[in-house]
PDB file of C-alpha atoms and ligand atoms in Angstrom:
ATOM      1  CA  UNK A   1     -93.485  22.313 128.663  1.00  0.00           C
ATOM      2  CA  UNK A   2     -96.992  21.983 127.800  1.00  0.00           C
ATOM      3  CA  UNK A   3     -95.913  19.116 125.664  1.00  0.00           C
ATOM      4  CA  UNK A   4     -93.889  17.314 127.501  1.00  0.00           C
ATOM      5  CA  UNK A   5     -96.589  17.069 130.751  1.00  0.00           C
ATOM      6  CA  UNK A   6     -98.952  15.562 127.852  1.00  0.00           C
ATOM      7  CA  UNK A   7     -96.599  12.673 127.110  1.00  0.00           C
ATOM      8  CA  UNK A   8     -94.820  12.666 130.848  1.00  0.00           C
ATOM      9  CA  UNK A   9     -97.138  12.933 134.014  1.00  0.00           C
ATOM     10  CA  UNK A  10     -95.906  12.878 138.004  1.00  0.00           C
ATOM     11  CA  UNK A  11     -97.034   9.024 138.317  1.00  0.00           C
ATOM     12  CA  UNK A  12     -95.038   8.104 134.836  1.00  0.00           C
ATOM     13  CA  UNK A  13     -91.985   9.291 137.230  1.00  0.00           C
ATOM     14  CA  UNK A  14     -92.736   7.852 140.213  1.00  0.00           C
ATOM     15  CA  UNK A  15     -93.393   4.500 138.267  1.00  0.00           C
ATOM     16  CA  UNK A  16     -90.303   4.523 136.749  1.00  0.00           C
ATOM     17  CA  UNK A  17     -88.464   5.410 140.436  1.00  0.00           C
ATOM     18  CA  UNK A  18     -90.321   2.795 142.059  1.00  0.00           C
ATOM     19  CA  UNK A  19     -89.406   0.458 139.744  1.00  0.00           C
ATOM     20  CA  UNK A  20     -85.574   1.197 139.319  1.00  0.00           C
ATOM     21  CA  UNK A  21     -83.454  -1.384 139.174  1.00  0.00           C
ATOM     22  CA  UNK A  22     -79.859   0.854 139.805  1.00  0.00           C
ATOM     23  CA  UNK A  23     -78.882   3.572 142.329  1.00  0.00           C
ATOM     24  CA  UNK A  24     -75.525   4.605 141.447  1.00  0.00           C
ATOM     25  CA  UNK A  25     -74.066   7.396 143.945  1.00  0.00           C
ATOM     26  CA  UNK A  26     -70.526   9.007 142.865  1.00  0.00           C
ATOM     27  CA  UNK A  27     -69.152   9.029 146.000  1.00  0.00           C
ATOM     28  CA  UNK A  28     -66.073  10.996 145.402  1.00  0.00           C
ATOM     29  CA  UNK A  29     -65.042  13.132 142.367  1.00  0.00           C
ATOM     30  CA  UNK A  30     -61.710  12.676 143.959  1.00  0.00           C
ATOM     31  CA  UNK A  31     -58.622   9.620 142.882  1.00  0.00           C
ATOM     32  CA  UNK A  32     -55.315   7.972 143.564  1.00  0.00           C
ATOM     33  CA  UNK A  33     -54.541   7.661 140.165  1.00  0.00           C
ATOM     34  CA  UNK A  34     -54.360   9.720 137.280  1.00  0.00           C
ATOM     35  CA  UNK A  35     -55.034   7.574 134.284  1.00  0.00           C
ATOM     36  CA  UNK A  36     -53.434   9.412 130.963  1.00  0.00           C
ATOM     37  CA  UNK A  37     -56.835   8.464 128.962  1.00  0.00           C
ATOM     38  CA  UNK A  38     -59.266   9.282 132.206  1.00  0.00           C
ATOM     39  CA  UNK A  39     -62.901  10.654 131.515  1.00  0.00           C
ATOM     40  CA  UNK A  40     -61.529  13.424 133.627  1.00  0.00           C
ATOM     41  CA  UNK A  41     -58.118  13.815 132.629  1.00  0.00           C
ATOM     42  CA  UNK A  42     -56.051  15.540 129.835  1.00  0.00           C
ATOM     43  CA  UNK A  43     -57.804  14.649 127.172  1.00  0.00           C
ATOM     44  CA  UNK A  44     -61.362  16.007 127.951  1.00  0.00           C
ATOM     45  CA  UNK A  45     -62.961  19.356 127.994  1.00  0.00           C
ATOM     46  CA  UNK A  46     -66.069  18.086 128.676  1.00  0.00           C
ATOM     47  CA  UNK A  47     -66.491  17.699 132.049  1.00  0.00           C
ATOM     48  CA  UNK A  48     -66.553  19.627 135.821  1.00  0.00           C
ATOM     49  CA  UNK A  49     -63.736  20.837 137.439  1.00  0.00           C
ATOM     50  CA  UNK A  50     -62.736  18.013 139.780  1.00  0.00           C
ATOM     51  CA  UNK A  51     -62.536  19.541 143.297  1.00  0.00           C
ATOM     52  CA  UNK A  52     -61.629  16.597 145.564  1.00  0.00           C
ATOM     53  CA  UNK A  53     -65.178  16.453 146.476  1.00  0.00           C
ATOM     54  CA  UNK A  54     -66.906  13.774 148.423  1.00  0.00           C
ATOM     55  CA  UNK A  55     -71.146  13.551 148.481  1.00  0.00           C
ATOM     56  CA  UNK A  56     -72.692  14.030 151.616  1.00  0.00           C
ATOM     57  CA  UNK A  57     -74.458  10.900 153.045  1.00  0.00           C
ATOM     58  CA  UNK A  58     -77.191  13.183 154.073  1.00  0.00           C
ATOM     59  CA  UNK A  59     -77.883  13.801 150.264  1.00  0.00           C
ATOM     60  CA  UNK A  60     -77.900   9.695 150.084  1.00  0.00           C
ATOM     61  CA  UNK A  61     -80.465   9.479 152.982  1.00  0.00           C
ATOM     62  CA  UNK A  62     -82.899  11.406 151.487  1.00  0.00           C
ATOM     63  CA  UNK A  63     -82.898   9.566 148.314  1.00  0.00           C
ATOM     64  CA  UNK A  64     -83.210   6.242 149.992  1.00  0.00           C
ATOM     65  CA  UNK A  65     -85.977   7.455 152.298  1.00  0.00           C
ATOM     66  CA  UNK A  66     -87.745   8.983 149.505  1.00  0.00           C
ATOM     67  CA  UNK A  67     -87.740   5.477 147.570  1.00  0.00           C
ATOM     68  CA  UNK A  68     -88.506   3.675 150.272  1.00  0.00           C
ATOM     69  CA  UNK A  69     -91.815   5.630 151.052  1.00  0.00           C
ATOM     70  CA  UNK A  70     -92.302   4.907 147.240  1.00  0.00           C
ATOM     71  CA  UNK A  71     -91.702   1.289 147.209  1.00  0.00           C
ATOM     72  CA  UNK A  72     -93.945   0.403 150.295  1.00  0.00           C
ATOM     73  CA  UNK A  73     -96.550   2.345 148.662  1.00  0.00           C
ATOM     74  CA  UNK A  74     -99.754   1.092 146.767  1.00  0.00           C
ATOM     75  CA  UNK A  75     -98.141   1.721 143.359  1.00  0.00           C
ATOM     76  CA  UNK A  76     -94.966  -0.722 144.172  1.00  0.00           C
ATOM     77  CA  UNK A  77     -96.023  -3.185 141.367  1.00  0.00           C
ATOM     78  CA  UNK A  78     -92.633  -5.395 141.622  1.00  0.00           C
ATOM     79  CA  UNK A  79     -92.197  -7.163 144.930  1.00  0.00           C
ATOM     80  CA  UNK A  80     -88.661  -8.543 145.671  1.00  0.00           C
ATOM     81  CA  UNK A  81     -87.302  -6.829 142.769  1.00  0.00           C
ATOM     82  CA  UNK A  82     -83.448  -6.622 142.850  1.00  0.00           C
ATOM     83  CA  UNK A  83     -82.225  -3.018 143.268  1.00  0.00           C
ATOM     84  CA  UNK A  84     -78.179  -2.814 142.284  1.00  0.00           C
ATOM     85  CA  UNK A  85     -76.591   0.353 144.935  1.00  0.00           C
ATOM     86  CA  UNK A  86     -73.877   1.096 143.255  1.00  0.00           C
ATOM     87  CA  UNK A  87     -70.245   3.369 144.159  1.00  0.00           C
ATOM     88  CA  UNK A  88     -68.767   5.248 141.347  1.00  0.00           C
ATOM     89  CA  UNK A  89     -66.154   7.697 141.437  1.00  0.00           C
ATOM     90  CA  UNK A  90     -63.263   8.702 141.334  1.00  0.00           C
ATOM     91  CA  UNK A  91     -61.941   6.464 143.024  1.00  0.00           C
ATOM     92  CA  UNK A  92     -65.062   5.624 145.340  1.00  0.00           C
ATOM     93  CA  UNK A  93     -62.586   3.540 147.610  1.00  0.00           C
ATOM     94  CA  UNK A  94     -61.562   7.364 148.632  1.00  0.00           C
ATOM     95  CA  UNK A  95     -64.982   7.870 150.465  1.00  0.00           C
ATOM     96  CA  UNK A  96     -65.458   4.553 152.607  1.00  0.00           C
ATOM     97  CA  UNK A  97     -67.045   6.227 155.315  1.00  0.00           C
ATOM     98  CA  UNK A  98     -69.941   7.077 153.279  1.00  0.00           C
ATOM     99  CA  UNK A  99     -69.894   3.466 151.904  1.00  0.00           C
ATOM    100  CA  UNK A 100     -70.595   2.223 155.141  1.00  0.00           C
ATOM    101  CA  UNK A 101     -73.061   4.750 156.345  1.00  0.00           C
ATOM    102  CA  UNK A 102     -75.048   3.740 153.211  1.00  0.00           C
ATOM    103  CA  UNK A 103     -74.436   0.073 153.596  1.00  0.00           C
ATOM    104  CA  UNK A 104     -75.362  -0.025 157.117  1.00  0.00           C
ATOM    105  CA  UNK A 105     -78.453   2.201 156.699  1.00  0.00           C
ATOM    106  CA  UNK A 106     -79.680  -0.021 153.812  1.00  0.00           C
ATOM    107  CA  UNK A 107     -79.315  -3.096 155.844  1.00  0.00           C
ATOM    108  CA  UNK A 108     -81.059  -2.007 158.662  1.00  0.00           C
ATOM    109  CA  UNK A 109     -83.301   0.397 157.919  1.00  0.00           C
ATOM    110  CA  UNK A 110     -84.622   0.210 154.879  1.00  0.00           C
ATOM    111  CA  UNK A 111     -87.212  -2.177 154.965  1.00  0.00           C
ATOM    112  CA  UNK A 112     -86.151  -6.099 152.865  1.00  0.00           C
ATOM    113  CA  UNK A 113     -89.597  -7.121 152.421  1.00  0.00           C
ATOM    114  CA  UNK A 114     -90.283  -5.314 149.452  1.00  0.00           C
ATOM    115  CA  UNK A 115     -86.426  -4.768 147.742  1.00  0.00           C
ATOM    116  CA  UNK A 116     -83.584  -7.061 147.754  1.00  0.00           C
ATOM    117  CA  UNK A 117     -80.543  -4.973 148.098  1.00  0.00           C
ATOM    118  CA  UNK A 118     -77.059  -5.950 146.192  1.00  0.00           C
ATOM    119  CA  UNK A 119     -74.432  -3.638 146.290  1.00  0.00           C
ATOM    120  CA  UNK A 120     -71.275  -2.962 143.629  1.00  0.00           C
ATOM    121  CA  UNK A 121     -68.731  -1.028 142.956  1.00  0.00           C
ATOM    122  CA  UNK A 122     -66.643   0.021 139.965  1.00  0.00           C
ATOM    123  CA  UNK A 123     -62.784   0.216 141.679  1.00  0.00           C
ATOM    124  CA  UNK A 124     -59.421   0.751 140.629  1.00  0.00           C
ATOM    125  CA  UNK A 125     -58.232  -1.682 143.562  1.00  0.00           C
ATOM    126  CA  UNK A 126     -55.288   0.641 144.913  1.00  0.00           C
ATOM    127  CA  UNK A 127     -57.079   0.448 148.475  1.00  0.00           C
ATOM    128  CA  UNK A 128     -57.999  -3.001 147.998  1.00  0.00           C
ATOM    129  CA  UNK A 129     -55.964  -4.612 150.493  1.00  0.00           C
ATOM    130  CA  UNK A 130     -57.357  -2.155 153.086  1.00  0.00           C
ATOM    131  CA  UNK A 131     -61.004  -2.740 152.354  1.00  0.00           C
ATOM    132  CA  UNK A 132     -61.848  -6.269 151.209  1.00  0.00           C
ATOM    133  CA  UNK A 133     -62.988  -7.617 154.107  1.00  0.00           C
ATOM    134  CA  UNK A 134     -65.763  -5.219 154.157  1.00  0.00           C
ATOM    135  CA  UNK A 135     -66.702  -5.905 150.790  1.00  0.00           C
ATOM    136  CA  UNK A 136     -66.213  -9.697 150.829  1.00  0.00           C
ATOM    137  CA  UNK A 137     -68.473  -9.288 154.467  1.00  0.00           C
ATOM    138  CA  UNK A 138     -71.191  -7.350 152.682  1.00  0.00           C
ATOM    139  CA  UNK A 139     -71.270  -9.163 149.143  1.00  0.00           C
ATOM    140  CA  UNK A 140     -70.267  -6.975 147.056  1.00  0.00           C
ATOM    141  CA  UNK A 141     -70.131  -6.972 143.492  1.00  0.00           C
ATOM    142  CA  UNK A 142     -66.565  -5.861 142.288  1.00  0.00           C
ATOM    143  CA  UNK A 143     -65.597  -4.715 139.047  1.00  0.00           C
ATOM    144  CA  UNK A 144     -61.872  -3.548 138.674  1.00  0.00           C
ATOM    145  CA  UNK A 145     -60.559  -1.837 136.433  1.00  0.00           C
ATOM    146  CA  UNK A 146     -57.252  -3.167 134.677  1.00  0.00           C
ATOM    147  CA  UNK A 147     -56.050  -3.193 130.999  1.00  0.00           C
ATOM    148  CA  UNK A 148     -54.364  -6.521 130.458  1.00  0.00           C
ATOM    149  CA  UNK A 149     -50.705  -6.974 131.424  1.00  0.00           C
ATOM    150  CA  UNK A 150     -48.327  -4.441 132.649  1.00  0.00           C
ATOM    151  CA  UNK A 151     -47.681  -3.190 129.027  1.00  0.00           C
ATOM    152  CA  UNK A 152     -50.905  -3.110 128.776  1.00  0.00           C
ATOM    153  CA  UNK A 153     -51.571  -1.043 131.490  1.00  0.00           C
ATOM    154  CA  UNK A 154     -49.111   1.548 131.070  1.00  0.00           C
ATOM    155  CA  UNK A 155     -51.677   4.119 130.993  1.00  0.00           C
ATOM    156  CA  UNK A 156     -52.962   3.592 134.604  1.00  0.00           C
ATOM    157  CA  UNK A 157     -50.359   6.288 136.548  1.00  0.00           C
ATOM    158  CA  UNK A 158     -50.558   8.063 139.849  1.00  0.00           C
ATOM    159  CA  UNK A 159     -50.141  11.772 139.858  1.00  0.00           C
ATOM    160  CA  UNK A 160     -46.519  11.339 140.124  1.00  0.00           C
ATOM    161  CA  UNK A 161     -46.329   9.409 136.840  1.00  0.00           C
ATOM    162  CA  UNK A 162     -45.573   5.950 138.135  1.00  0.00           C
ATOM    163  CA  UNK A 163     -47.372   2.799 136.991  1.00  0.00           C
ATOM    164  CA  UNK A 164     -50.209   1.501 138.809  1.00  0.00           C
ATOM    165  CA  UNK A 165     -49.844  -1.971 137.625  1.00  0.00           C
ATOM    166  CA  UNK A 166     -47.989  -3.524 140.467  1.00  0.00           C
ATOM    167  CA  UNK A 167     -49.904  -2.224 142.804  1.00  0.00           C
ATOM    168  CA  UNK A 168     -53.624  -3.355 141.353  1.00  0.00           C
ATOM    169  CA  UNK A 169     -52.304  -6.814 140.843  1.00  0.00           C
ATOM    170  CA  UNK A 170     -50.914  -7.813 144.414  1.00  0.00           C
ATOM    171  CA  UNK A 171     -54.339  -6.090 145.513  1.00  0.00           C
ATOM    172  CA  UNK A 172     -56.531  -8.468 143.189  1.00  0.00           C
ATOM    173  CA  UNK A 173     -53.944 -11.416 144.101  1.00  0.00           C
ATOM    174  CA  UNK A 174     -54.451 -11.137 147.297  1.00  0.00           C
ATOM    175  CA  UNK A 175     -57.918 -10.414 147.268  1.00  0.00           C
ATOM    176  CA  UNK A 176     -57.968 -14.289 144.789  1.00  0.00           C
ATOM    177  CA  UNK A 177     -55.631 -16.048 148.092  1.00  0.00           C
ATOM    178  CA  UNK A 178     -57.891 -14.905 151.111  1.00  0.00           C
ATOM    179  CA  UNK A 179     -61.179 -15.157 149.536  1.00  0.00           C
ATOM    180  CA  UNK A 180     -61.389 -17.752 146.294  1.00  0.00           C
ATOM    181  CA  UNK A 181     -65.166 -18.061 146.453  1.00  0.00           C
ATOM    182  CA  UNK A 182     -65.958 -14.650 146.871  1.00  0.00           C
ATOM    183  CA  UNK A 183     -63.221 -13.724 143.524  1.00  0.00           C
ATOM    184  CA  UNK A 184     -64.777 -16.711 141.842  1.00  0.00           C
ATOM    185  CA  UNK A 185     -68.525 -15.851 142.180  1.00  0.00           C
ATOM    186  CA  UNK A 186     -68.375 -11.690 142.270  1.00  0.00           C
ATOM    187  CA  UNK A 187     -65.593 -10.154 140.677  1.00  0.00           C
ATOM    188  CA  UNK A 188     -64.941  -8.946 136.907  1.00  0.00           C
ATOM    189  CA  UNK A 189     -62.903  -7.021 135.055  1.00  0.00           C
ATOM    190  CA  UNK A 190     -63.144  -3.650 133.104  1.00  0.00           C
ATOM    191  CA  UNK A 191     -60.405  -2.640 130.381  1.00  0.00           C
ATOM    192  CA  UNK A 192     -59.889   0.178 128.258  1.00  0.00           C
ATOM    193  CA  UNK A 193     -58.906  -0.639 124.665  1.00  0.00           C
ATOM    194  CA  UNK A 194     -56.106   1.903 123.495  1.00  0.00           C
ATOM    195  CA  UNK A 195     -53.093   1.713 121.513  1.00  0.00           C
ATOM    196  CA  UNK A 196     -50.759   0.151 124.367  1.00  0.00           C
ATOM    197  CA  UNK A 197     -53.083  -3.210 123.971  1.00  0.00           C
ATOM    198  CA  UNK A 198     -55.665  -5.170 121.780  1.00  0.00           C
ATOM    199  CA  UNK A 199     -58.787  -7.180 122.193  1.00  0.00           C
ATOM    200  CA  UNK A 200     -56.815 -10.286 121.881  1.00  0.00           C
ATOM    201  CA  UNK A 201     -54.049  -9.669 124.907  1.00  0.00           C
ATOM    202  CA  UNK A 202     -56.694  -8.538 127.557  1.00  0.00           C
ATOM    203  CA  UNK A 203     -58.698 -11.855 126.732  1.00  0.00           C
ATOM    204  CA  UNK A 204     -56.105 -13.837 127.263  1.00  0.00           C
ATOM    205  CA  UNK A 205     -54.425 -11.910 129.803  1.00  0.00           C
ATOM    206  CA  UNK A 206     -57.635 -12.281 131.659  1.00  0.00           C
ATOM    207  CA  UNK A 207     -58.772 -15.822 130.908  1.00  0.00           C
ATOM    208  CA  UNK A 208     -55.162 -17.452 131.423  1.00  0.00           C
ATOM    209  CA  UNK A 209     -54.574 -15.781 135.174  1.00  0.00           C
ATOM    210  CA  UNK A 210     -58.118 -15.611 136.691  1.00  0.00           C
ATOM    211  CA  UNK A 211     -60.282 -17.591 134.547  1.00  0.00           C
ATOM    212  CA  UNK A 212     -62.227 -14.795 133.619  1.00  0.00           C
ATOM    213  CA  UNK A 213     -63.756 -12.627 130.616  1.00  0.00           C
ATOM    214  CA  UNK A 214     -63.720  -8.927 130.839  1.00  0.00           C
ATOM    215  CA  UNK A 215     -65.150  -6.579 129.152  1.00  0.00           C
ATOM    216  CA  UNK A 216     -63.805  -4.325 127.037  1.00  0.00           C
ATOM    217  CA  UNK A 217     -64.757  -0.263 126.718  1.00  0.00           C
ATOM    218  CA  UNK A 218     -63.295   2.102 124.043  1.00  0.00           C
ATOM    219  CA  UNK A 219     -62.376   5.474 124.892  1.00  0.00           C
ATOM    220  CA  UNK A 220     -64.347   7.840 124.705  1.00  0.00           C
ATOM    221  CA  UNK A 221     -64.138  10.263 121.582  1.00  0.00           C
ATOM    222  CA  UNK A 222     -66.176  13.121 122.249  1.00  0.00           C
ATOM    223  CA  UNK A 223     -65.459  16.203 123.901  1.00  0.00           C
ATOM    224  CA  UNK A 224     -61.940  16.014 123.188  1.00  0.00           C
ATOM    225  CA  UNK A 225     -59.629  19.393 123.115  1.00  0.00           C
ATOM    226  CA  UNK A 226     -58.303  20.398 119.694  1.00  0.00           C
ATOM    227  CA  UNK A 227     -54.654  20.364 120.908  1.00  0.00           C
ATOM    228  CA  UNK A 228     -55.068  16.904 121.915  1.00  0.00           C
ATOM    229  CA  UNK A 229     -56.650  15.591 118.954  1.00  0.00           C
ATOM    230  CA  UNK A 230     -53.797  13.958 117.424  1.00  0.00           C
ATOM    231  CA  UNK A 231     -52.606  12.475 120.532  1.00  0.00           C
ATOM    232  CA  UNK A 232     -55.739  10.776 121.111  1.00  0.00           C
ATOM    233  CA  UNK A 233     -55.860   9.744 117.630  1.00  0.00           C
ATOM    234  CA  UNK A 234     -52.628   8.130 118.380  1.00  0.00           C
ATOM    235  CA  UNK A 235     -53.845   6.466 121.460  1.00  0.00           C
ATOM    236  CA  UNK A 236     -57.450   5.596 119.986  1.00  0.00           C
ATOM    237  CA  UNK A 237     -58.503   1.696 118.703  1.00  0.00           C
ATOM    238  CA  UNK A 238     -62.040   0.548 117.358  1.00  0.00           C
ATOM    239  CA  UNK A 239     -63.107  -2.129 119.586  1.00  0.00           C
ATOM    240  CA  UNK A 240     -64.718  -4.379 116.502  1.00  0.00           C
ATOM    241  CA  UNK A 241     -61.290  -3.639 114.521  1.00  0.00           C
ATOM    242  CA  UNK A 242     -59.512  -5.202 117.515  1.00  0.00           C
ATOM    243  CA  UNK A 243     -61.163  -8.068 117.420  1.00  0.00           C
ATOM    244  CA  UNK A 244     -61.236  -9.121 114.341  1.00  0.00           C
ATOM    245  CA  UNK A 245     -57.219  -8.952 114.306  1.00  0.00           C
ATOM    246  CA  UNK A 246     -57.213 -11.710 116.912  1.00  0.00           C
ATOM    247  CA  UNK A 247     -55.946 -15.174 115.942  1.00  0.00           C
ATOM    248  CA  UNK A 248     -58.773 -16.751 117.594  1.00  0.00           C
ATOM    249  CA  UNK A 249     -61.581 -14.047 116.935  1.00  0.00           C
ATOM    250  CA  UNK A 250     -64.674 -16.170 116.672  1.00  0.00           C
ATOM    251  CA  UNK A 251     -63.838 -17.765 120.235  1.00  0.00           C
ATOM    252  CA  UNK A 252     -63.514 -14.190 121.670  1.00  0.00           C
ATOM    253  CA  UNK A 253     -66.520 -12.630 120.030  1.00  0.00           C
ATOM    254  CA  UNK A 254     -68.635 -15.600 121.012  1.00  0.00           C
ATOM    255  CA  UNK A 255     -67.244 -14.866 125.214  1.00  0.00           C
ATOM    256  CA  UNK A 256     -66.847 -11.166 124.955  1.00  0.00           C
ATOM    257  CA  UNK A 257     -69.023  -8.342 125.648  1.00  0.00           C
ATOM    258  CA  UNK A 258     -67.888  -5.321 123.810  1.00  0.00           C
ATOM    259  CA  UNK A 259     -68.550  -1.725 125.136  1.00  0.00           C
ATOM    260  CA  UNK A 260     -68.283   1.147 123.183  1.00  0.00           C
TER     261      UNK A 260
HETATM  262  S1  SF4 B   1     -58.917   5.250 138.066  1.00  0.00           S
HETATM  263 FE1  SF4 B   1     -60.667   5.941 136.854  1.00  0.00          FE
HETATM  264  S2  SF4 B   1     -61.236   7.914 137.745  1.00  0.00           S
HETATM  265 FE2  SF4 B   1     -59.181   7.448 138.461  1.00  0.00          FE
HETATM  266  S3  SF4 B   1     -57.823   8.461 137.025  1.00  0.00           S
HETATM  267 FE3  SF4 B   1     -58.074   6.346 136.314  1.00  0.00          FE
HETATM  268  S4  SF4 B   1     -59.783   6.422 134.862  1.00  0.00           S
HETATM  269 FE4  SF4 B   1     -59.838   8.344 136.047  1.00  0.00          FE
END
């Protein structure tokens, strides 16, 4: 202890908070899907029991009250810096009404001299079509989450086993029809890499119906159960191995960003 207060003091912290450019709240722990290769899922022994939870906005409050004390303080050093909120889940869709409590209370009463507040969210777009207004109204930044085609995709299931795919791409369709400028300018795409898809088709899947490069995670390897070591073996693919089986690698590796 005595160690670490020599090389980490109180104001060290509080610099670092002041300055941060990224609050991320997990909204929910709960989903509508249940993806076969999710963080969360079958695979995993690493993680909480997921208990349909959702956070409190009072918990969110605090935070944001505590940081903006902090950043209208003598030691705010960055005016105007860009702070990201961000929603993660789950599915953070699941929780709007602590989207918008956070949203509003951001945009009115936080105080936008010192901050300029984006928001984002990380979405599997099942409740798109009920939503996007209120995201396209308040700007956010959208990633979805989509593996290529429907083959692709085959991993992204709801509970009852039934693909997801259909559903997530009238959602982003429709989302592309109503607003063009707001899918042009703020939404991406995240895919997992697994054995039902490659580097190449979720570039081209990508580029060739919305003109746009995702990016591309791995799964995760750690943590996994013994029993279901071979499976995920099986469903396992090296991101840089991927690539470099594409036709067209050089072109991809000079767009892509990579994520393992
Ligand atoms: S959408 Fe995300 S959180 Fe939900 S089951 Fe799939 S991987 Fe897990």
């Amino acid at each position: 202890m005595k160690m670490i207060k020599k090389y980490i003091q109180a104001k060290d912290i509080e610099y670092s908070l002041v300055n941060t450019p990224q609050i991320t709240f997990e909204v929910t722990d709960a989903c509508n899907l249940k993806c076969t290769y999710c963080g969360y899922g079958e695979f995993y022994s690493d993680y909480d029991t997921r208990e349909n939870k959702i956070l409190p906005v009072k918990k969110a409050m605090l935070l944001l009250n505590y940081l903006n004390n902090l950043w209208n303080s003598a030691q705010n050093t960055s005016l105007k810096k860009e702070v990201y909120i961000s929603f993660y889940g789950g599915e953070p869709l699941m929780n709007m009404q602590f989207i918008r409590q956070v949203v509003d209370f951001v945009e009115n009463e936080l105080e936008q001299q010192v901050r300029k507040f984006s928001f984002s969210m990380t979405t599997n777009a099942i409740l798109l079509h009920k939503y996007m207004d209120y995201l396209v109204k308040h700007d956010f930044n959208l990633l979805i989450s989509l593996d290529g085609n429907r083959d692709n995709t085959a991993y992204r299931i709801d509970k009852n086993g039934n693909p997801a795919f259909d559903r997530i791409i009238r959602n982003v369709n429709l989302l592309k029809d109503i607003y063009p400028n707001y899918f042009l300018k703020k939404v991406n795409f995240n895919a997992v890499l697994h054995n039902k898809n490659s580097v190449e088709e979720i570039y081209t899947f990508f580029k060739s119906n919305y003109n746009k490069i995702p990016s591309v995670g791995e799964l995760n390897n750690t943590g996994i159960r013994p029993e279901k070591q071979g499976e995920f073996n099986r469903a396992y693919r090296n991101s840089t191995e991927s690539l470099y089986q594409s036709e067209n690698y050089s072109e991809i590796e000079k767009n892509m960003a990579l994520r393992s």
